[in-house]
PDB file of C-alpha atoms in Angstrom:
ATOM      1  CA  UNK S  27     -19.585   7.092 -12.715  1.00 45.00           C
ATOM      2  CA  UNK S  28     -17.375   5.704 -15.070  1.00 43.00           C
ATOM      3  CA  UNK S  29     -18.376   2.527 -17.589  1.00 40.00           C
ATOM      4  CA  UNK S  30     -16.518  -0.106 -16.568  1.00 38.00           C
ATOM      5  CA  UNK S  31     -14.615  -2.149 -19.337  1.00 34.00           C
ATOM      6  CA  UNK S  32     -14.681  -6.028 -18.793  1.00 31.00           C
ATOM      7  CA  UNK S  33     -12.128  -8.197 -20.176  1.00 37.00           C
ATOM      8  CA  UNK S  34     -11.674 -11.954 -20.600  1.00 31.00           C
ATOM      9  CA  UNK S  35      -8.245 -11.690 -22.246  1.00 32.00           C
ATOM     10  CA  UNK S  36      -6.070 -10.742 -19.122  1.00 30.00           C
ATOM     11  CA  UNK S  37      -5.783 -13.286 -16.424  1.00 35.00           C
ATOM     12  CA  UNK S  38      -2.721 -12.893 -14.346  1.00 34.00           C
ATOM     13  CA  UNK S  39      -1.271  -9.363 -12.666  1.00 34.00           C
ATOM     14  CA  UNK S  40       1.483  -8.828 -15.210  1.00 37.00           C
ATOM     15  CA  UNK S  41      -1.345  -8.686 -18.279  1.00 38.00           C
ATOM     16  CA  UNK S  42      -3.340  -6.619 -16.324  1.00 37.00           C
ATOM     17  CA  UNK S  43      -0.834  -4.665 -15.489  1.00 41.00           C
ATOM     18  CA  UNK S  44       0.757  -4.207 -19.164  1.00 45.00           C
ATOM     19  CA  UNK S  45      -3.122  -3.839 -20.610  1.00 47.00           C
ATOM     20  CA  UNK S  46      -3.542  -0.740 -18.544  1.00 52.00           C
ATOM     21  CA  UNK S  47      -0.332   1.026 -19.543  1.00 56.00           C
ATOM     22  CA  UNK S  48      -1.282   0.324 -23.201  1.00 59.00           C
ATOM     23  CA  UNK S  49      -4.673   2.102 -22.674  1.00 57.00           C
ATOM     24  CA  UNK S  50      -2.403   4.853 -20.765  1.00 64.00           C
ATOM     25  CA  UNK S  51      -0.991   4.715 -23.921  1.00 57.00           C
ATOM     26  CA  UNK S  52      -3.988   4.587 -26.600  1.00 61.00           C
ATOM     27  CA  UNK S  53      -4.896   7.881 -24.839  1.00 58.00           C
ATOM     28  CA  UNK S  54      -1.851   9.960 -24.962  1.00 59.00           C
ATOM     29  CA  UNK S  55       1.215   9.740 -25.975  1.00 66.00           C
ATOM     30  CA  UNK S  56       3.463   7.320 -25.177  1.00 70.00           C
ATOM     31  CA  UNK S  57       6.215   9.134 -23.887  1.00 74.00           C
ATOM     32  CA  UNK S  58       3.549  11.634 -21.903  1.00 72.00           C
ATOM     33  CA  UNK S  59       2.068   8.343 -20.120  1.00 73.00           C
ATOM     34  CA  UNK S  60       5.355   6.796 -18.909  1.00 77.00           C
ATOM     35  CA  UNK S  61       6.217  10.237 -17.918  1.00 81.00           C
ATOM     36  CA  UNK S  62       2.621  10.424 -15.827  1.00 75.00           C
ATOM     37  CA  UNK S  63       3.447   6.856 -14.733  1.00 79.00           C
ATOM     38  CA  UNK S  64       6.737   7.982 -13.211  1.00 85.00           C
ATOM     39  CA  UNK S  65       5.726  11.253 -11.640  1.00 82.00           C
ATOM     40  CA  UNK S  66       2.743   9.477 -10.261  1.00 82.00           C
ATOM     41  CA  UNK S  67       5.416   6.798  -8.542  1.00 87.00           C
ATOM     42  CA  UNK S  68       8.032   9.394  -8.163  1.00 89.00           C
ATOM     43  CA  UNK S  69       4.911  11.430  -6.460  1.00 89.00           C
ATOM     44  CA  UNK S  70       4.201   7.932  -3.766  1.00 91.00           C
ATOM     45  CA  UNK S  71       7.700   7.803  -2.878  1.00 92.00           C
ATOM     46  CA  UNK S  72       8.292  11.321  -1.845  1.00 91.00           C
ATOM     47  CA  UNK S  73       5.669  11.264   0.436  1.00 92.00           C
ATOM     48  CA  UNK S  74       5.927   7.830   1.736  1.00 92.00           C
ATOM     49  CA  UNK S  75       9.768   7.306   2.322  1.00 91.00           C
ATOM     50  CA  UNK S  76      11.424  10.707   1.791  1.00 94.00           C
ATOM     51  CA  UNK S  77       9.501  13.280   3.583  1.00 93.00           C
ATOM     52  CA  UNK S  78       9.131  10.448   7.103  1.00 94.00           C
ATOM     53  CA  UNK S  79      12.896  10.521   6.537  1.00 94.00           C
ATOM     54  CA  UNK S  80      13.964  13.907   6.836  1.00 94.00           C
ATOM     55  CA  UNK S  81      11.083  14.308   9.083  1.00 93.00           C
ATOM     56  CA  UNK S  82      13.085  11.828  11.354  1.00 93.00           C
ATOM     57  CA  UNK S  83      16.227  13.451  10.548  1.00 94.00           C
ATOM     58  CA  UNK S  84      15.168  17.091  11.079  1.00 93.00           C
ATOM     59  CA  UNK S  85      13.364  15.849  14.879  1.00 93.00           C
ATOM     60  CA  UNK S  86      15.516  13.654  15.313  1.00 93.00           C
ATOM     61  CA  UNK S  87      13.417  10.611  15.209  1.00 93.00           C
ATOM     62  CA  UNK S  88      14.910   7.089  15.211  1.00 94.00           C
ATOM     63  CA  UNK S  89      14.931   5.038  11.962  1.00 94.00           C
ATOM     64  CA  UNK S  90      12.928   2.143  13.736  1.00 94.00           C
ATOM     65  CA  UNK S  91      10.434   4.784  15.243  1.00 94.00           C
ATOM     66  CA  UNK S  92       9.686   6.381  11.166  1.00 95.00           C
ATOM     67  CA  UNK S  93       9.030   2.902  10.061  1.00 95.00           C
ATOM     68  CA  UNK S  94       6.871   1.706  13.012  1.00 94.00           C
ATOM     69  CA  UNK S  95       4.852   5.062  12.626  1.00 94.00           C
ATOM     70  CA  UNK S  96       4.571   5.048   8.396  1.00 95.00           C
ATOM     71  CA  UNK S  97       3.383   1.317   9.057  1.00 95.00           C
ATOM     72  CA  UNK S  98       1.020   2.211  11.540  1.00 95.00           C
ATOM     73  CA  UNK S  99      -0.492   5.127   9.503  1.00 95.00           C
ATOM     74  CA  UNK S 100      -1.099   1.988   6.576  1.00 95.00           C
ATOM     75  CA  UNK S 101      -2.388  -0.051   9.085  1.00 95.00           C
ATOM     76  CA  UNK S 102      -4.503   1.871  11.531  1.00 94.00           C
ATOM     77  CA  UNK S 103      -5.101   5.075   9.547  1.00 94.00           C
ATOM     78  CA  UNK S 104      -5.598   8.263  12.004  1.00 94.00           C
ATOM     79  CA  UNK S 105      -5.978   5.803  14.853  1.00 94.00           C
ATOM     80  CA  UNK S 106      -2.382   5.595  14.235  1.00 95.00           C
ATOM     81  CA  UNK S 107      -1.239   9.218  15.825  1.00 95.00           C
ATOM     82  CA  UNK S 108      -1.651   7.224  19.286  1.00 94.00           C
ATOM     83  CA  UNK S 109       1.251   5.253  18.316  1.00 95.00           C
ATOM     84  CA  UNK S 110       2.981   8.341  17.335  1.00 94.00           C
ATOM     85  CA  UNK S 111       2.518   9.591  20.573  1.00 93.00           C
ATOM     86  CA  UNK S 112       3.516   6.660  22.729  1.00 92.00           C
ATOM     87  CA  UNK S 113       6.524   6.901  21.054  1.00 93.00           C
ATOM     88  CA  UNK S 114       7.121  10.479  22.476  1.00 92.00           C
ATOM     89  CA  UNK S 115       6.866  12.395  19.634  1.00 94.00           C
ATOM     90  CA  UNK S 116       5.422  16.006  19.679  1.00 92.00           C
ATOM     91  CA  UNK S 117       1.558  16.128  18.626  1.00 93.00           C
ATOM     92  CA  UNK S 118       2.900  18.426  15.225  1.00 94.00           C
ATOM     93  CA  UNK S 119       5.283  15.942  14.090  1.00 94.00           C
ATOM     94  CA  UNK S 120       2.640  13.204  14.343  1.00 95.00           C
ATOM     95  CA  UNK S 121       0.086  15.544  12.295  1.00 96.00           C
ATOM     96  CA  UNK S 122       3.247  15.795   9.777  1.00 95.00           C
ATOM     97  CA  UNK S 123       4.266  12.410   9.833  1.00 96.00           C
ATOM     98  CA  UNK S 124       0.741  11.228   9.192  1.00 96.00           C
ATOM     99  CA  UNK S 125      -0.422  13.442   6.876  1.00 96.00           C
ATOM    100  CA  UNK S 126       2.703  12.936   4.454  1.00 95.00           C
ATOM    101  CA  UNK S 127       1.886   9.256   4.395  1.00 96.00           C
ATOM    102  CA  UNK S 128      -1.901   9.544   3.823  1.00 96.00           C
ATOM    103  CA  UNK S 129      -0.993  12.079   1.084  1.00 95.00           C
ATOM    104  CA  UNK S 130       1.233   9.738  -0.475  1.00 95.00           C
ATOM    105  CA  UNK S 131      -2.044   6.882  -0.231  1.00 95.00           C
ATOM    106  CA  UNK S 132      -4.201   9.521  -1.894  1.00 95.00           C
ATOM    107  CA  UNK S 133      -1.704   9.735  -4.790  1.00 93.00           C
ATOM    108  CA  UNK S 134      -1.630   6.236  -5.291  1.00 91.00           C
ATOM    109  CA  UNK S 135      -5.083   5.350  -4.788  1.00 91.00           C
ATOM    110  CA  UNK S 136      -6.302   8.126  -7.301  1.00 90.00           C
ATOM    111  CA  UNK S 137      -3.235   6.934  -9.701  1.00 85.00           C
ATOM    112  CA  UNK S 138      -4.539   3.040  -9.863  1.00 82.00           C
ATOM    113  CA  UNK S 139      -7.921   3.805 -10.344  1.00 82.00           C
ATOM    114  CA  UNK S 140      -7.016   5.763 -13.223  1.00 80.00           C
ATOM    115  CA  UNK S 141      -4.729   3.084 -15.013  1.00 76.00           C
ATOM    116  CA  UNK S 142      -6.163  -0.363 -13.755  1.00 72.00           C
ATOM    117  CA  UNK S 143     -10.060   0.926 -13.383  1.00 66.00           C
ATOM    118  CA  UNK S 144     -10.915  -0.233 -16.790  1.00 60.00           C
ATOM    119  CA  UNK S 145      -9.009  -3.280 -17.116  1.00 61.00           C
ATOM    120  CA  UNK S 146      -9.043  -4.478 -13.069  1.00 63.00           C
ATOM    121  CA  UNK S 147     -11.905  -6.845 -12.218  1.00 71.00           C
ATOM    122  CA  UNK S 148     -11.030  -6.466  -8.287  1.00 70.00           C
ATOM    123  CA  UNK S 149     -10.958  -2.683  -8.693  1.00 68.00           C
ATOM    124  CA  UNK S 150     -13.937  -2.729 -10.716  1.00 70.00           C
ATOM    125  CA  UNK S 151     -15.336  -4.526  -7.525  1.00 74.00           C
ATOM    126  CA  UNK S 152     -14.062  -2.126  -5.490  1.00 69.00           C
ATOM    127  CA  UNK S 153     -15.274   0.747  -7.052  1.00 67.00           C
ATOM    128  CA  UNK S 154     -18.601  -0.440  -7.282  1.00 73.00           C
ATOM    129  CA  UNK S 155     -19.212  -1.466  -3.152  1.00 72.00           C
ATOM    130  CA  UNK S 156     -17.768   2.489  -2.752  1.00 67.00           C
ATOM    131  CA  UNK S 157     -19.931   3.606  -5.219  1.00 67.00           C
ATOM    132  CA  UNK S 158     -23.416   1.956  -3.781  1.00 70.00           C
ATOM    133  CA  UNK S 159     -22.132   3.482  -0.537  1.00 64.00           C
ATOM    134  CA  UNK S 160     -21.595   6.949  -1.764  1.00 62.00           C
ATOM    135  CA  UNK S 161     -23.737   7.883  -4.833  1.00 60.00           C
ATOM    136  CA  UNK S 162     -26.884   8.373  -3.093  1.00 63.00           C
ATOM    137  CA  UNK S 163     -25.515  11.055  -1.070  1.00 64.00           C
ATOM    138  CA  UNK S 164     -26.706  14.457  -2.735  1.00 66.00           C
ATOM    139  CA  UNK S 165     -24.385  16.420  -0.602  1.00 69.00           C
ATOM    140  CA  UNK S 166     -21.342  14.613  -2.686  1.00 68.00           C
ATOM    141  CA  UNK S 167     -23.079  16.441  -5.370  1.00 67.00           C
ATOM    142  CA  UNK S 168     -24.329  19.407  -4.026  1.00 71.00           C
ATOM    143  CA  UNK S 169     -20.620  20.490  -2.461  1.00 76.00           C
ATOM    144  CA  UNK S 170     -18.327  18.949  -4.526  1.00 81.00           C
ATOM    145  CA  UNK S 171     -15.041  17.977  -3.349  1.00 87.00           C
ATOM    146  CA  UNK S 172     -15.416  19.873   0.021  1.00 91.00           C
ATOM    147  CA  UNK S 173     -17.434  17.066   0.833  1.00 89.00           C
ATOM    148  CA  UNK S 174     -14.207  14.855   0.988  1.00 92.00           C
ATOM    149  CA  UNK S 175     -13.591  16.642   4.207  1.00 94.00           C
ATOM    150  CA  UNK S 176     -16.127  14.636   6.323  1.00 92.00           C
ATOM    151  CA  UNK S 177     -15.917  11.714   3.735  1.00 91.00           C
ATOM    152  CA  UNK S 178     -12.261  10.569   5.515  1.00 93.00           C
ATOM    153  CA  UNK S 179     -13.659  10.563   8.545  1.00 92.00           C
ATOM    154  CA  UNK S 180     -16.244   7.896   7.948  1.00 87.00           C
ATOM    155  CA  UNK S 181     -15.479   4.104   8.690  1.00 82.00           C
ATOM    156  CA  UNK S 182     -15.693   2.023   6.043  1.00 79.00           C
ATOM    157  CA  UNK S 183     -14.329   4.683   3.351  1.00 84.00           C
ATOM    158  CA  UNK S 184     -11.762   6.489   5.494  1.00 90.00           C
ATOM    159  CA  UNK S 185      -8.714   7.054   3.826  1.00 93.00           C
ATOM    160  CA  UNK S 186      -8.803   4.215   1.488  1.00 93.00           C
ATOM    161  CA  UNK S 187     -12.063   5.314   0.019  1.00 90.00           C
ATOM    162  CA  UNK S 188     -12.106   8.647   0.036  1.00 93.00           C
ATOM    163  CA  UNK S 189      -9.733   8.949  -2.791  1.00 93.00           C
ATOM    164  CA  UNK S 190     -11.798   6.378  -4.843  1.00 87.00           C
ATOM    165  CA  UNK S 191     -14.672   8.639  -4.138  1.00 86.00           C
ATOM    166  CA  UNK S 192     -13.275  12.036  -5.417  1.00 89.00           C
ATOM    167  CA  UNK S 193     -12.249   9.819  -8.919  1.00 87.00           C
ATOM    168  CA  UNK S 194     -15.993   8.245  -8.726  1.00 82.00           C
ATOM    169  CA  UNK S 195     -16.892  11.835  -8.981  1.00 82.00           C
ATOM    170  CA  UNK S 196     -14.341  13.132 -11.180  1.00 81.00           C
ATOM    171  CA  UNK S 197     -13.353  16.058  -8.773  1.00 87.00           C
ATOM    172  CA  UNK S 198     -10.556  17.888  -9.898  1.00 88.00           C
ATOM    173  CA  UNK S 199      -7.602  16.233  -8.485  1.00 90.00           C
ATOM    174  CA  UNK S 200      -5.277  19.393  -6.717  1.00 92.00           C
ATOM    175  CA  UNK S 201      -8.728  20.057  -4.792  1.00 93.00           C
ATOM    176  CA  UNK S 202      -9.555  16.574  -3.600  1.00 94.00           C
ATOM    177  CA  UNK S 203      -6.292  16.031  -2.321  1.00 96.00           C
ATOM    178  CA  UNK S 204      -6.310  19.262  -0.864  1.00 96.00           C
ATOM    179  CA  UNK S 205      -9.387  18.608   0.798  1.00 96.00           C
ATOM    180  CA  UNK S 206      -8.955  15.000   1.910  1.00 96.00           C
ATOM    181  CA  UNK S 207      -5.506  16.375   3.471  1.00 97.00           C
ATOM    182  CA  UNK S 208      -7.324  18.602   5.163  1.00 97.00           C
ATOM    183  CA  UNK S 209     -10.725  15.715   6.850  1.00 96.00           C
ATOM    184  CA  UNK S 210      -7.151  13.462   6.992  1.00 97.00           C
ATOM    185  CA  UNK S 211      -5.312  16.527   9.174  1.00 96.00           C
ATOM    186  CA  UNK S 212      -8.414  17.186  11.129  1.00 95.00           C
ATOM    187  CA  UNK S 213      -9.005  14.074  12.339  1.00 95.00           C
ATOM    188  CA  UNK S 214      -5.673  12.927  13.243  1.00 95.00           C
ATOM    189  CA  UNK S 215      -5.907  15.662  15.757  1.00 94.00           C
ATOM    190  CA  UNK S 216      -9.213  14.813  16.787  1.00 93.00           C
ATOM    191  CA  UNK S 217      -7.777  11.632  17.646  1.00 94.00           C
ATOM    192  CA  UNK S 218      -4.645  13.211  19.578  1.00 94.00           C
ATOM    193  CA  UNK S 219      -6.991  15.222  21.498  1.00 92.00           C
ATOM    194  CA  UNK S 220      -9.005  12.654  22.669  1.00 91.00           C
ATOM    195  CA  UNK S 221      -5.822   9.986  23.647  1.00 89.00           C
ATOM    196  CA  UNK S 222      -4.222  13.409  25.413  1.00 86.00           C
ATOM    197  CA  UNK S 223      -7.869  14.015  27.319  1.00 78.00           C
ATOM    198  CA  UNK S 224      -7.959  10.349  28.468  1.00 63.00           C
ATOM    199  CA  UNK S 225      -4.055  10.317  29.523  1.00 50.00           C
ATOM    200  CA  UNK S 226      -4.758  13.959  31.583  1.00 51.00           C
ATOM    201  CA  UNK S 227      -7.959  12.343  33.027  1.00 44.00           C
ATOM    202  CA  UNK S 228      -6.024   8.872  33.930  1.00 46.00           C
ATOM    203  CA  UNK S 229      -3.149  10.820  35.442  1.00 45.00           C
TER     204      UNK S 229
END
């Protein structure tokens, strides 16, 4: 785990904020970290408001119906393919829907923990409740990042945590967010199948 730099100096958002760019900065180049900076947001975007988009515009989905669903996903995480499905969507473009969302979540998770970490007291806090959680478990060890798979799954660390948990770990970042993509797909049809069972029972 990471040491955790504590520091008195920067009290509101916007110093926090500006003190981790600098330290973006004191470790590469300047021009290389605002360019990391803006592929990292560029990155966020893409999968959060582009690809629902032209999801909605390729299956015809409603503008109202891509918003309520990319909120959902925020809000109630897999849980959030029932939605999906009351709204009539097909089971595929739920899984699609969801999964570009959570992928742009991973992104920005792993993305703040790497520039605030150091210089964030809250996501020092953060870090540290995941951490007592997670790094007692020898299979996180043992298997890597293919231990993110089941990680998403669990309450508590989900899909908010499971990115903090491949950075605790320092897995290398195409894999984790391969593998968390694939405990986020797998579960979001887990959770279709089930609200599909219970509709076929109830009717």
């Amino acid at each position: 785990m990471r040491k955790f730099i504590y520091s008195r100096h920067y009290k509101s958002s916007t110093m926090i904020r500006v003190a981790a760019v600098e330290e973006c900065e004191r470790k590469i180049s300047p021009e290389a970290c605002r360019l990391r900076i803006a592929r990292s947001v560029g990155s966020v975007i893409l999968f959060l408001l582009v690809v629902p988009h032209l999801l909605g515009l390729a299956f015809g989905v409603p503008l109202p119906a891509v918003f309520t669903l990319t909120m959902s996903t925020l809000l109630l995480q897999a849980a959030a393919a029932v939605v999906g499905l009351g709204l009539g969507l097909h089971p595929a473009v739920v899984l699609l829907f969801l999964t570009s969302v959570a992928v742009a979540v991973m992104i920005g998770i792993l993305e703040i923990c790497d520039l605030f970490a150091e210089r964030s007291r809250l996501i020092q806090r953060l870090l540290t409740k995941i951490d007592a959680k997670t790094g007692r478990i020898e299979y996180l060890k043992r298997y890597g990042a293919l231990m993110l798979i089941p990680i998403i799954w669990i309450p508590g660390i989900a899909l908010y945590g499971a990115p903090v948990v491949a950075w605790l770990f320092q897995y290398p970042r195409s894999t984790s967010l391969l593998c968390m993509a694939a405990g986020w797909a797998i579960a979001v049809i887990a959770v279709m199948a089930a609200a599909l069972g219970l509709v076929s029972l109830a009717f």
